[in-house]
PDB file of C-alpha atoms and ligand atoms in Angstrom:
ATOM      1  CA  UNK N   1     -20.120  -6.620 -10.725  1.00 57.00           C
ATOM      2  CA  UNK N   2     -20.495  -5.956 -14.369  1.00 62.00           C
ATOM      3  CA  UNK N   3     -17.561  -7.637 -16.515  1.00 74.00           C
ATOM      4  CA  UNK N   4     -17.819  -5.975 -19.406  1.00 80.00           C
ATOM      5  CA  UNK N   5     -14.388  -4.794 -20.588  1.00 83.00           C
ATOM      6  CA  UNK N   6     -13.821  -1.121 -20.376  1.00 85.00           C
ATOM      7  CA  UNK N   7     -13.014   0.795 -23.313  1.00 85.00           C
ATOM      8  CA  UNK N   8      -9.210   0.673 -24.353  1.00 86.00           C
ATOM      9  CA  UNK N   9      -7.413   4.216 -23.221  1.00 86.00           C
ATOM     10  CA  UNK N  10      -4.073   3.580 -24.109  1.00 84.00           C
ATOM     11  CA  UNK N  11      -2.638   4.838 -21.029  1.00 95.00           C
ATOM     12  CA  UNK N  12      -0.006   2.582 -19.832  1.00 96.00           C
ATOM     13  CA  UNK N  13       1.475   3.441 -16.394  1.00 97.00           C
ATOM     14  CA  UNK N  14       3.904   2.043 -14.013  1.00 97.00           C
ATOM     15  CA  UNK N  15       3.323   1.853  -9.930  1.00 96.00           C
ATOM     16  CA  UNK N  16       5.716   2.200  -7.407  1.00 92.00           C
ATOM     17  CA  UNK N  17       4.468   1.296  -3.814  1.00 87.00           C
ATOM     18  CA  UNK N  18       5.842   3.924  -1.453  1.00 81.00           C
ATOM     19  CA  UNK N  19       5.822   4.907   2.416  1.00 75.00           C
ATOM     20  CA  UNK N  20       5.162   8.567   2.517  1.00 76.00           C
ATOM     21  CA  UNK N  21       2.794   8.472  -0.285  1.00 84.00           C
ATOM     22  CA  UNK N  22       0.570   4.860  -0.696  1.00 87.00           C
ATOM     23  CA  UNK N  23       1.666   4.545  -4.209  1.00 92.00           C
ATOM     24  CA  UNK N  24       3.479   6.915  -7.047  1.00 94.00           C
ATOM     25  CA  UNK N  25       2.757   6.420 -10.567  1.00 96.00           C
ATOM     26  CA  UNK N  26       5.249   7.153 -13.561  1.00 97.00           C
ATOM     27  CA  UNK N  27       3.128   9.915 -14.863  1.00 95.00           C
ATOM     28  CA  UNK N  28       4.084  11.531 -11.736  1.00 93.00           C
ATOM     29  CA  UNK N  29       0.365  11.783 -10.188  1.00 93.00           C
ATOM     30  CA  UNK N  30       0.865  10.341  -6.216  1.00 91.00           C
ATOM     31  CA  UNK N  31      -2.075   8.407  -4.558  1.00 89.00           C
ATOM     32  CA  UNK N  32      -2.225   9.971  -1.080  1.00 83.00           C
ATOM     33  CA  UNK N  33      -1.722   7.912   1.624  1.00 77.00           C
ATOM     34  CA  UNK N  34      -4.251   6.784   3.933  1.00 71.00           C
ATOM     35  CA  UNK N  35      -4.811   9.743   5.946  1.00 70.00           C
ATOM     36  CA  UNK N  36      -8.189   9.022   7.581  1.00 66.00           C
ATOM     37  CA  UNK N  37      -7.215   5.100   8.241  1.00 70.00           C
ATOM     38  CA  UNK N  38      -4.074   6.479   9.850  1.00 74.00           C
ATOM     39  CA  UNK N  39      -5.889   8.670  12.029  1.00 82.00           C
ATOM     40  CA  UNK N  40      -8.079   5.530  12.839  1.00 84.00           C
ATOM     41  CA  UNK N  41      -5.282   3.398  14.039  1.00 82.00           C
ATOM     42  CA  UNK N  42      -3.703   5.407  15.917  1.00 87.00           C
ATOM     43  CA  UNK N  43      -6.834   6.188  18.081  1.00 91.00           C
ATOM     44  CA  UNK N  44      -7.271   2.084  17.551  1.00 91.00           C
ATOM     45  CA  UNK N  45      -4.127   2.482  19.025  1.00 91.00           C
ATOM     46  CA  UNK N  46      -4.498   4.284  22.227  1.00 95.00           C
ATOM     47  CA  UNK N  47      -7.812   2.434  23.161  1.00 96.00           C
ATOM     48  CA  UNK N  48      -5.647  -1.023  22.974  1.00 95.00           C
ATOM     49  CA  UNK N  49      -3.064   0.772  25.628  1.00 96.00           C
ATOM     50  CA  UNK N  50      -6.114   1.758  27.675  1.00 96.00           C
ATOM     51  CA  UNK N  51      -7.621  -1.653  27.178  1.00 96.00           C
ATOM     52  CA  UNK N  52      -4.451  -3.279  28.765  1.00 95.00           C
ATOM     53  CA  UNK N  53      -4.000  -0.581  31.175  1.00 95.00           C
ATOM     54  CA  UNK N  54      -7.918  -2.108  32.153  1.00 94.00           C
ATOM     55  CA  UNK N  55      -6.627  -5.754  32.359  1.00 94.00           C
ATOM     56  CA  UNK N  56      -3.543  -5.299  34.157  1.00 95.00           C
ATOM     57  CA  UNK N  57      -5.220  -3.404  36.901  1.00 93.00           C
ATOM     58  CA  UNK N  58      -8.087  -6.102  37.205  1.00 92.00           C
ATOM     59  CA  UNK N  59      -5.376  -8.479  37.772  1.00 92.00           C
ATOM     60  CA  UNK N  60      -3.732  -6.380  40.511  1.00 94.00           C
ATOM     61  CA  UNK N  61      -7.060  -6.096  42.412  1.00 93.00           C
ATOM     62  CA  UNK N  62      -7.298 -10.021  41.957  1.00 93.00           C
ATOM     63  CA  UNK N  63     -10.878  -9.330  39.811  1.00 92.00           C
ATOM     64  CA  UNK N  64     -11.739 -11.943  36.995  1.00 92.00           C
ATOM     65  CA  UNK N  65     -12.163  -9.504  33.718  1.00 89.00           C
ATOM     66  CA  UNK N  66     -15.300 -10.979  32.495  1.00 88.00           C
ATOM     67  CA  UNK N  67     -16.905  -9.416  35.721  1.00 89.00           C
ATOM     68  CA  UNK N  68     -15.169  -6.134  35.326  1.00 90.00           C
ATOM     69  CA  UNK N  69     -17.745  -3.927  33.748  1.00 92.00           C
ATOM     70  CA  UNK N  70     -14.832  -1.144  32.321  1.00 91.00           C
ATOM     71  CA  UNK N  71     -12.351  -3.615  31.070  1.00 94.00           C
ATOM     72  CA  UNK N  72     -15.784  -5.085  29.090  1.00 95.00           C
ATOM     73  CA  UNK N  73     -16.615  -1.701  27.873  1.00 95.00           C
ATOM     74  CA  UNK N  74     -13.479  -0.975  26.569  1.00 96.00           C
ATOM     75  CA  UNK N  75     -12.974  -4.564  24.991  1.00 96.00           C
ATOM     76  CA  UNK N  76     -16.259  -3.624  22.869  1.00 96.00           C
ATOM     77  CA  UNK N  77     -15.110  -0.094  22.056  1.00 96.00           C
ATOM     78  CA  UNK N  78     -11.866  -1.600  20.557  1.00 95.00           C
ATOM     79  CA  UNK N  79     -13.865  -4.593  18.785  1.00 95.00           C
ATOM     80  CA  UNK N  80     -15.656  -1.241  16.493  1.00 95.00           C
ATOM     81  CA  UNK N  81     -12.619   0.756  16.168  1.00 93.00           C
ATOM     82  CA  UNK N  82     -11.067  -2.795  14.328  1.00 90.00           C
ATOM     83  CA  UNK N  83     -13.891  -3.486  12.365  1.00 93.00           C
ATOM     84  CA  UNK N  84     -14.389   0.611  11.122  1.00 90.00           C
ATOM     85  CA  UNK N  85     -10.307   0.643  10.529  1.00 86.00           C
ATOM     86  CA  UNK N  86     -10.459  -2.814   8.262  1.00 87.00           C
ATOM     87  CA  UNK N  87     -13.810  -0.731   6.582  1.00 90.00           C
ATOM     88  CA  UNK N  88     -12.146   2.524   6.095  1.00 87.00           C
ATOM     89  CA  UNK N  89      -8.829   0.425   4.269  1.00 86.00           C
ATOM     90  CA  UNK N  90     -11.332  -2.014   2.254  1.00 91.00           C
ATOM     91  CA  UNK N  91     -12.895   1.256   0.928  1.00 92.00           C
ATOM     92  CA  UNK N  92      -9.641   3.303   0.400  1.00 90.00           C
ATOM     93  CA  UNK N  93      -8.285   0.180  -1.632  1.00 92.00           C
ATOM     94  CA  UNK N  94     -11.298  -0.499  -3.928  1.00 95.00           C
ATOM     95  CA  UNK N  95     -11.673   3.181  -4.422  1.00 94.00           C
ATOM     96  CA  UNK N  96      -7.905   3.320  -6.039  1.00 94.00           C
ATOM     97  CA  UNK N  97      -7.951   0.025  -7.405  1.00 95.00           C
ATOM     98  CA  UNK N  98     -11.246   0.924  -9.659  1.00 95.00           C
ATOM     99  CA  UNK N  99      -9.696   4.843 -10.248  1.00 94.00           C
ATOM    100  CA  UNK N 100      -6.567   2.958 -11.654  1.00 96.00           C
ATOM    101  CA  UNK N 101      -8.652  -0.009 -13.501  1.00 96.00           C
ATOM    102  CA  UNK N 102     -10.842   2.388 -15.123  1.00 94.00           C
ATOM    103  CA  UNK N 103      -7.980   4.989 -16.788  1.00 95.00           C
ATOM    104  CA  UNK N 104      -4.964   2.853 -17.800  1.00 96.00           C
ATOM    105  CA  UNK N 105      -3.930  -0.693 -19.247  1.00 95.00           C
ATOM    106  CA  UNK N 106      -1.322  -2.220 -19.190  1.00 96.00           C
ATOM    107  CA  UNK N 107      -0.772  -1.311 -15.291  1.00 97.00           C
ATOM    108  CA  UNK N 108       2.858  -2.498 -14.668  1.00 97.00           C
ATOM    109  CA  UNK N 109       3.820  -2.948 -10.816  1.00 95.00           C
ATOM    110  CA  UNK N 110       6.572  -4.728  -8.987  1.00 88.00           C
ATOM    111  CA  UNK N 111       6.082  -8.233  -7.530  1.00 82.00           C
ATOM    112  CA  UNK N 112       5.363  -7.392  -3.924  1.00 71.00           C
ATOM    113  CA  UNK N 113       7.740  -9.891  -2.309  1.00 57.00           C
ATOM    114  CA  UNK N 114      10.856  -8.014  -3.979  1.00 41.00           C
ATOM    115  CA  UNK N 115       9.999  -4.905  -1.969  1.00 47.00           C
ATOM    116  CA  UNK N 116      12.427  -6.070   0.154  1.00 49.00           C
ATOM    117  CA  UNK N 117      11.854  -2.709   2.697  1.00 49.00           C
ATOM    118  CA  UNK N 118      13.126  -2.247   6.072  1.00 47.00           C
ATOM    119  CA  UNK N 119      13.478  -5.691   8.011  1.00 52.00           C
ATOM    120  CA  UNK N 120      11.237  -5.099  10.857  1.00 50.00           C
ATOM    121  CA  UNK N 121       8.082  -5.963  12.300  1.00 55.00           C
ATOM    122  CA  UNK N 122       6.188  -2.612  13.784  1.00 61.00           C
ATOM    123  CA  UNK N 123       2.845  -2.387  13.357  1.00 57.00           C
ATOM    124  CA  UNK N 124       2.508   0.071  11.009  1.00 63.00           C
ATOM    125  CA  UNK N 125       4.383  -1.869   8.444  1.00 65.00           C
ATOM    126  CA  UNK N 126       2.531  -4.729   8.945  1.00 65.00           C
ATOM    127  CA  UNK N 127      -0.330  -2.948   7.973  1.00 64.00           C
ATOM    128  CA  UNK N 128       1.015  -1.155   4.945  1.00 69.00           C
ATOM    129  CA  UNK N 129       2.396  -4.809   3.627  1.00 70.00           C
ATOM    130  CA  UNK N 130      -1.284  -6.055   4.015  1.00 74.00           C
ATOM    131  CA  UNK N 131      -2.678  -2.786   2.251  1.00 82.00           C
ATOM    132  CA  UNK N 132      -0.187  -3.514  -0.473  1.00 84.00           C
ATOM    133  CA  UNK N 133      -1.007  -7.136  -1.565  1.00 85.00           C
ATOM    134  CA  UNK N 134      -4.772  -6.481  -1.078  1.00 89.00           C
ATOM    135  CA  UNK N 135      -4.370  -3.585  -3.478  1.00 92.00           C
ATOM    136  CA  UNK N 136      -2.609  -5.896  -6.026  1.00 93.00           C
ATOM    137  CA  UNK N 137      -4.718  -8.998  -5.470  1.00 93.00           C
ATOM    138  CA  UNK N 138      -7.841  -6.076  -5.977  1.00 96.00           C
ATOM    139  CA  UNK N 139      -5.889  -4.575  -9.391  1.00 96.00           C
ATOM    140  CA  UNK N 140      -5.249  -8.407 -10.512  1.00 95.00           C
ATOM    141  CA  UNK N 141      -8.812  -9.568 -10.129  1.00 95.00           C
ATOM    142  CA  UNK N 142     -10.503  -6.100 -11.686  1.00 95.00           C
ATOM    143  CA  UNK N 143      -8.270  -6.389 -14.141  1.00 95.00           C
ATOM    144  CA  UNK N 144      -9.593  -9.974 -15.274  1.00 93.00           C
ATOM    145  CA  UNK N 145     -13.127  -8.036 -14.940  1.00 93.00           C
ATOM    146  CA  UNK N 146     -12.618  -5.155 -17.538  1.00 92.00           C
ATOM    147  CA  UNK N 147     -10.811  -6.340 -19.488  1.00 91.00           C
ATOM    148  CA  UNK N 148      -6.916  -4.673 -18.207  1.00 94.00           C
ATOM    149  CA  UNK N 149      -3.812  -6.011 -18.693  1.00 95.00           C
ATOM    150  CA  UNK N 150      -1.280  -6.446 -15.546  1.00 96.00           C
ATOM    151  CA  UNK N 151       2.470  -6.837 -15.044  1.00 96.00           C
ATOM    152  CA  UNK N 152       4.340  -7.905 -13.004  1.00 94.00           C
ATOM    153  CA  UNK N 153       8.046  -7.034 -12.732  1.00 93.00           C
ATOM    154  CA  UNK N 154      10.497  -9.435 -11.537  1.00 87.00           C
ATOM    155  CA  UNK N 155      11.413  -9.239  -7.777  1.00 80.00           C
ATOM    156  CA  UNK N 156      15.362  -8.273  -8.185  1.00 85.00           C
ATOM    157  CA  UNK N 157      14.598  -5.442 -11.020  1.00 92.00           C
ATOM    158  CA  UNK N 158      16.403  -2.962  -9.945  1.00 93.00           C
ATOM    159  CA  UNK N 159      14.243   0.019 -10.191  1.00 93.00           C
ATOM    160  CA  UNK N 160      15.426   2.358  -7.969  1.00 91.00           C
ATOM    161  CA  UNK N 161      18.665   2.116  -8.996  1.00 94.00           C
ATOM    162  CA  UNK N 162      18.480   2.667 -12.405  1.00 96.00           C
ATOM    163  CA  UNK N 163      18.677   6.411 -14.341  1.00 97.00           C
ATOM    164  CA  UNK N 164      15.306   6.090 -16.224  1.00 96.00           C
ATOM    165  CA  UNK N 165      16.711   8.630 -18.259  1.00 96.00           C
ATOM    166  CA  UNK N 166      19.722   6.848 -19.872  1.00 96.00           C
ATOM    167  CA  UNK N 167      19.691   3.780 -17.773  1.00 95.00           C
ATOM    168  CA  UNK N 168      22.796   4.604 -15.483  1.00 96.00           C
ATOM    169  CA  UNK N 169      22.854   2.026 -12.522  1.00 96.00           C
ATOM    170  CA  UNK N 170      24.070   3.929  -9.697  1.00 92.00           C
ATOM    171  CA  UNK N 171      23.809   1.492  -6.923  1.00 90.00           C
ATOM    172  CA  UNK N 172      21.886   0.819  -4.101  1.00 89.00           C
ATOM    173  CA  UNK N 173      20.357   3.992  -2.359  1.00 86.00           C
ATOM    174  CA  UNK N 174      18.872   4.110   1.653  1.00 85.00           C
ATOM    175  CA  UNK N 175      15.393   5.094   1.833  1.00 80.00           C
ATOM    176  CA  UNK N 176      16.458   8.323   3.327  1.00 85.00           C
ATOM    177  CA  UNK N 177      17.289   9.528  -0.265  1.00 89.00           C
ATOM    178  CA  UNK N 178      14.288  10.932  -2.044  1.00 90.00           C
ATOM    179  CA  UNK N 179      16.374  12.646  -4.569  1.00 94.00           C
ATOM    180  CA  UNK N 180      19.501  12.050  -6.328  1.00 94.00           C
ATOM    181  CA  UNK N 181      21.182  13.367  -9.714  1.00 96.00           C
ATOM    182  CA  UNK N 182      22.551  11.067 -12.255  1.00 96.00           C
ATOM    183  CA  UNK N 183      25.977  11.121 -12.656  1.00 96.00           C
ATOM    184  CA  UNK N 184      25.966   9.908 -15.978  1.00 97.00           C
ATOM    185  CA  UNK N 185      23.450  12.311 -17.335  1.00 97.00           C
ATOM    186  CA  UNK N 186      23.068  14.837 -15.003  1.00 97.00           C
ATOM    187  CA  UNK N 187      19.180  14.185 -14.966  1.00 97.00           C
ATOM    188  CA  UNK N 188      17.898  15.258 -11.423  1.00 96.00           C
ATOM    189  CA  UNK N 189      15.587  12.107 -10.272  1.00 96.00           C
ATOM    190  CA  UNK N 190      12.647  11.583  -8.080  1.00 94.00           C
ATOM    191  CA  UNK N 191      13.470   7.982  -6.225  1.00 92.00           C
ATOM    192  CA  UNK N 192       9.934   7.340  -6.500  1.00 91.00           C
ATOM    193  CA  UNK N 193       8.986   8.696  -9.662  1.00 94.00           C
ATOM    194  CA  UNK N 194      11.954   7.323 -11.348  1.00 96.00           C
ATOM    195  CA  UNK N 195      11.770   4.141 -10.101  1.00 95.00           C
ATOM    196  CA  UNK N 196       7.840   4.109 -11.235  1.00 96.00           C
ATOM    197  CA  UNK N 197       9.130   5.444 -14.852  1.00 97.00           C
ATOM    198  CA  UNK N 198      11.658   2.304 -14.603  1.00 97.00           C
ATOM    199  CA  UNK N 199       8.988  -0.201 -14.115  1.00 97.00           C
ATOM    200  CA  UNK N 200       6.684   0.929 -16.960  1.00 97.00           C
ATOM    201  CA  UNK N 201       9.462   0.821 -19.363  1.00 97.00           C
ATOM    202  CA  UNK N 202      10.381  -2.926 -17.933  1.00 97.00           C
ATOM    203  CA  UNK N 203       6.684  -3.921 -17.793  1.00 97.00           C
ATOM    204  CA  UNK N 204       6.251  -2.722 -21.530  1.00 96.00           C
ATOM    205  CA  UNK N 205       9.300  -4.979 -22.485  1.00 96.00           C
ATOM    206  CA  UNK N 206       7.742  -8.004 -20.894  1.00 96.00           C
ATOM    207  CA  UNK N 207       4.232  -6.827 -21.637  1.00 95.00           C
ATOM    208  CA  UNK N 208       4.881  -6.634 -25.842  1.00 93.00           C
ATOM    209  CA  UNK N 209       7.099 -10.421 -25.390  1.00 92.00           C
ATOM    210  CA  UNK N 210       3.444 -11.417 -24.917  1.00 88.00           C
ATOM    211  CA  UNK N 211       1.486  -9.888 -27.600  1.00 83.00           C
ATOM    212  CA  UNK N 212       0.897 -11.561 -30.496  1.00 81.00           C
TER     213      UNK N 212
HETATM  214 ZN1   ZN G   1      20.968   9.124 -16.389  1.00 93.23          ZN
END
């Protein structure tokens, strides 16, 4: 690629990494999620059921699966559907990566590890962790090509718990609540917008602690 620095735009913005949309940024544009991927695994999905639907019924008819012919048709049919499904997510990410490189600096986003989500191990979260820290480890290194500044916000931040209006701490809040009111100054919030907004304004503090 061509590492010539972009020209400056000074645009800062904050990221929050969500679940219903892939990421929300604090001037309240949303990157969608991945629709088409989504649609991909879940047909990668059902062709792994089928595949082991194949398997277990070669092993009741006491048949060795490299000589069943269906079991070997569908093992190759799910080998593609992996391969276009890591494709489709390698393009979604560099797409949004470059979109985000190319229009603002600093970009301020939370260290990944303090995500901290819900504590279990489904599939579909799996993926969306691996989406994540591709995406940053994409920002980080496009970044170092054009010329962007990151942050990173420390891992116990509290950004969804602070008003990012008057800076109210109201607590811990369950993911089921999108939207809540400040009581301190009535503001009504966005969680994800909000907590976005938070981690600019904490990025910006770190980010100016570094400028000469
Ligand atoms: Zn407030």
């Amino acid at each position: 690629p061509d590492f010539k620095p972009l020209p400056k735009t000074n645009q800062s913005v904050g990221i929050d990494l969500g679940i219903t949309d892939f990421a929300i940024l604090s001037d309240g544009r949303k990157v969608d999620n991945q629709r088409f991927t989504t649609k991909m695994e879940q047909k990668l999905k059902r062709e792994q059921r089928k595949l082991s639907r194949r398997y277990e019924q070669a092993k009741k008819d006491n048949r060795d699966v490299r000589e069943c012919k269906n079991y070997q048709k569908q093992r190759m049919k799910v080998a593609r559907l992996h391969e276009r499904v890591a494709f489709q997510r390698e393009d979604f990410l560099n797409k949004r990566s470059t979109e985000l490189i190319r229009h603002y600096d600093p970009i301020c986003i939370e260290n990944l590890n303090a995500k901290g989500m819900l504590k279990n191990h489904k599939l579909a979260k799996a993926i969306r962790d691996v989406s994540w820290s591709m995406f940053i480890e994409k920002l980080m290194y496009k970044a170092k090509w054009y010329g962007r500044n990151i942050v990173k916000i420390d891992r116990f931040y509290p950004s969804s718990q602070l008003c990012y209006v008057c800076g109210h701490r109201d607590g811990k809040k369950s993911l089921e609540i999108r939207e809540w009111t400040c009581p301190a100054c009535h503001t009504p919030l966005d969680r994800d917008v909000n907590a976005s907004r938070n981690i600019l304004a904490e990025g910006l503090r770190l980010f100016e602690t570094t400028q000469p």
